[in-house]
PDB file of C-alpha atoms in Angstrom:
ATOM      1  CA  MET A1347       2.085  42.431  45.493  1.00 78.00           C
ATOM      2  CA  ALA A1348       1.120  40.838  42.164  1.00 82.00           C
ATOM      3  CA  LYS A1349      -2.366  39.534  41.567  1.00 85.00           C
ATOM      4  CA  THR A1350      -2.880  35.845  40.916  1.00 85.00           C
ATOM      5  CA  ASN A1351      -3.701  34.975  37.337  1.00 87.00           C
ATOM      6  CA  PHE A1352      -6.752  32.778  37.905  1.00 93.00           C
ATOM      7  CA  GLN A1353      -7.453  32.407  34.191  1.00 95.00           C
ATOM      8  CA  TYR A1354      -4.024  30.843  33.660  1.00 95.00           C
ATOM      9  CA  GLU A1355      -4.548  28.427  36.560  1.00 95.00           C
ATOM     10  CA  LYS A1356      -8.001  27.482  35.286  1.00 96.00           C
ATOM     11  CA  ARG A1357      -6.663  26.864  31.782  1.00 97.00           C
ATOM     12  CA  GLN A1358      -3.890  24.643  33.166  1.00 97.00           C
ATOM     13  CA  LYS A1359      -6.442  22.574  35.102  1.00 97.00           C
ATOM     14  CA  GLU A1360      -8.594  22.251  31.985  1.00 98.00           C
ATOM     15  CA  LEU A1361      -5.603  21.110  29.938  1.00 98.00           C
ATOM     16  CA  GLU A1362      -4.680  18.544  32.601  1.00 98.00           C
ATOM     17  CA  LYS A1363      -8.259  17.191  32.671  1.00 98.00           C
ATOM     18  CA  LYS A1364      -8.271  16.955  28.879  1.00 98.00           C
ATOM     19  CA  LYS A1365      -4.930  15.138  28.888  1.00 98.00           C
ATOM     20  CA  LYS A1366      -6.170  12.631  31.482  1.00 98.00           C
ATOM     21  CA  ALA A1367      -9.399  12.049  29.544  1.00 98.00           C
ATOM     22  CA  GLU A1368      -7.465  11.397  26.332  1.00 98.00           C
ATOM     23  CA  GLU A1369      -5.143   8.974  28.131  1.00 98.00           C
ATOM     24  CA  LYS A1370      -8.121   7.124  29.615  1.00 97.00           C
ATOM     25  CA  ALA A1371      -9.816   6.911  26.220  1.00 97.00           C
ATOM     26  CA  ARG A1372      -6.579   5.615  24.667  1.00 96.00           C
ATOM     27  CA  ARG A1373      -6.205   2.920  27.363  1.00 96.00           C
ATOM     28  CA  LYS A1374      -9.847   1.925  26.962  1.00 95.00           C
ATOM     29  CA  LEU A1375      -9.439   1.608  23.196  1.00 94.00           C
ATOM     30  CA  GLU A1376      -6.228  -0.395  23.661  1.00 93.00           C
ATOM     31  CA  ALA A1377      -7.969  -2.750  26.075  1.00 91.00           C
ATOM     32  CA  LYS A1378     -10.803  -3.212  23.603  1.00 90.00           C
ATOM     33  CA  ASN A1379      -8.424  -3.995  20.743  1.00 91.00           C
ATOM     34  CA  ASN A1380      -6.042  -6.150  22.809  1.00 88.00           C
ATOM     35  CA  PRO A1381      -7.927  -7.931  25.626  1.00 78.00           C
ATOM     36  CA  LYS A1382      -4.841  -9.942  26.708  1.00 75.00           C
ATOM     37  CA  ALA A1383      -3.002  -6.804  27.854  1.00 59.00           C
ATOM     38  CA  ALA A1384      -6.033  -5.192  29.490  1.00 53.00           C
ATOM     39  CA  ASP A1385      -4.479  -5.472  32.952  1.00 57.00           C
ATOM     40  CA  GLY A1386      -1.721  -3.045  31.938  1.00 57.00           C
ATOM     41  CA  ARG A1387       1.146  -5.545  32.062  1.00 58.00           C
ATOM     42  CA  GLU A1388       2.244  -5.554  28.461  1.00 55.00           C
ATOM     43  CA  GLY A1389       5.272  -7.666  27.625  1.00 56.00           C
ATOM     44  CA  GLU A1390       5.458  -9.340  31.041  1.00 54.00           C
ATOM     45  CA  GLU A1391       3.647 -12.528  30.135  1.00 55.00           C
ATOM     46  CA  PRO A1392       5.822 -15.646  30.611  1.00 56.00           C
ATOM     47  CA  GLU A1393       6.729 -17.496  27.464  1.00 57.00           C
ATOM     48  CA  ALA A1394       6.173 -21.233  27.051  1.00 59.00           C
ATOM     49  CA  ASP A1395       9.819 -21.721  25.952  1.00 61.00           C
ATOM     50  CA  ASP A1396      11.194 -20.185  29.152  1.00 55.00           C
ATOM     51  CA  ALA A1397      11.324 -23.346  31.315  1.00 54.00           C
ATOM     52  CA  ASP A1398      14.335 -22.169  33.393  1.00 56.00           C
ATOM     53  CA  ASP A1399      12.256 -19.785  35.523  1.00 57.00           C
ATOM     54  CA  ALA A1400       9.600 -22.402  36.230  1.00 55.00           C
ATOM     55  CA  THR A1401      12.116 -24.803  37.803  1.00 60.00           C
ATOM     56  CA  ASP A1402      13.684 -22.202  40.107  1.00 63.00           C
ATOM     57  CA  VAL A1403      10.551 -21.529  42.164  1.00 61.00           C
ATOM     58  CA  PRO A1404       8.521 -24.458  43.496  1.00 62.00           C
ATOM     59  CA  ALA A1405       4.750 -24.204  43.227  1.00 64.00           C
ATOM     60  CA  GLN A1406       3.013 -23.391  46.491  1.00 69.00           C
ATOM     61  CA  PRO A1407      -0.534 -24.628  47.120  1.00 68.00           C
ATOM     62  CA  GLN A1408      -3.022 -22.060  48.301  1.00 63.00           C
TER      63      GLN A1408
END
């Protein structure tokens, strides 16, 4: 039976951690530069000219 290559597994975990850290740093920098899209919903903001959608759904009080 073959031995497990622990060094390979460790390196893969390290690479995954590094990738996640870089992604987090990129998101943090993006949020700092663009505070409107900080919630992660880029491009989903309703436009003021799009009045058709507003008339389809009545407003519900909370």
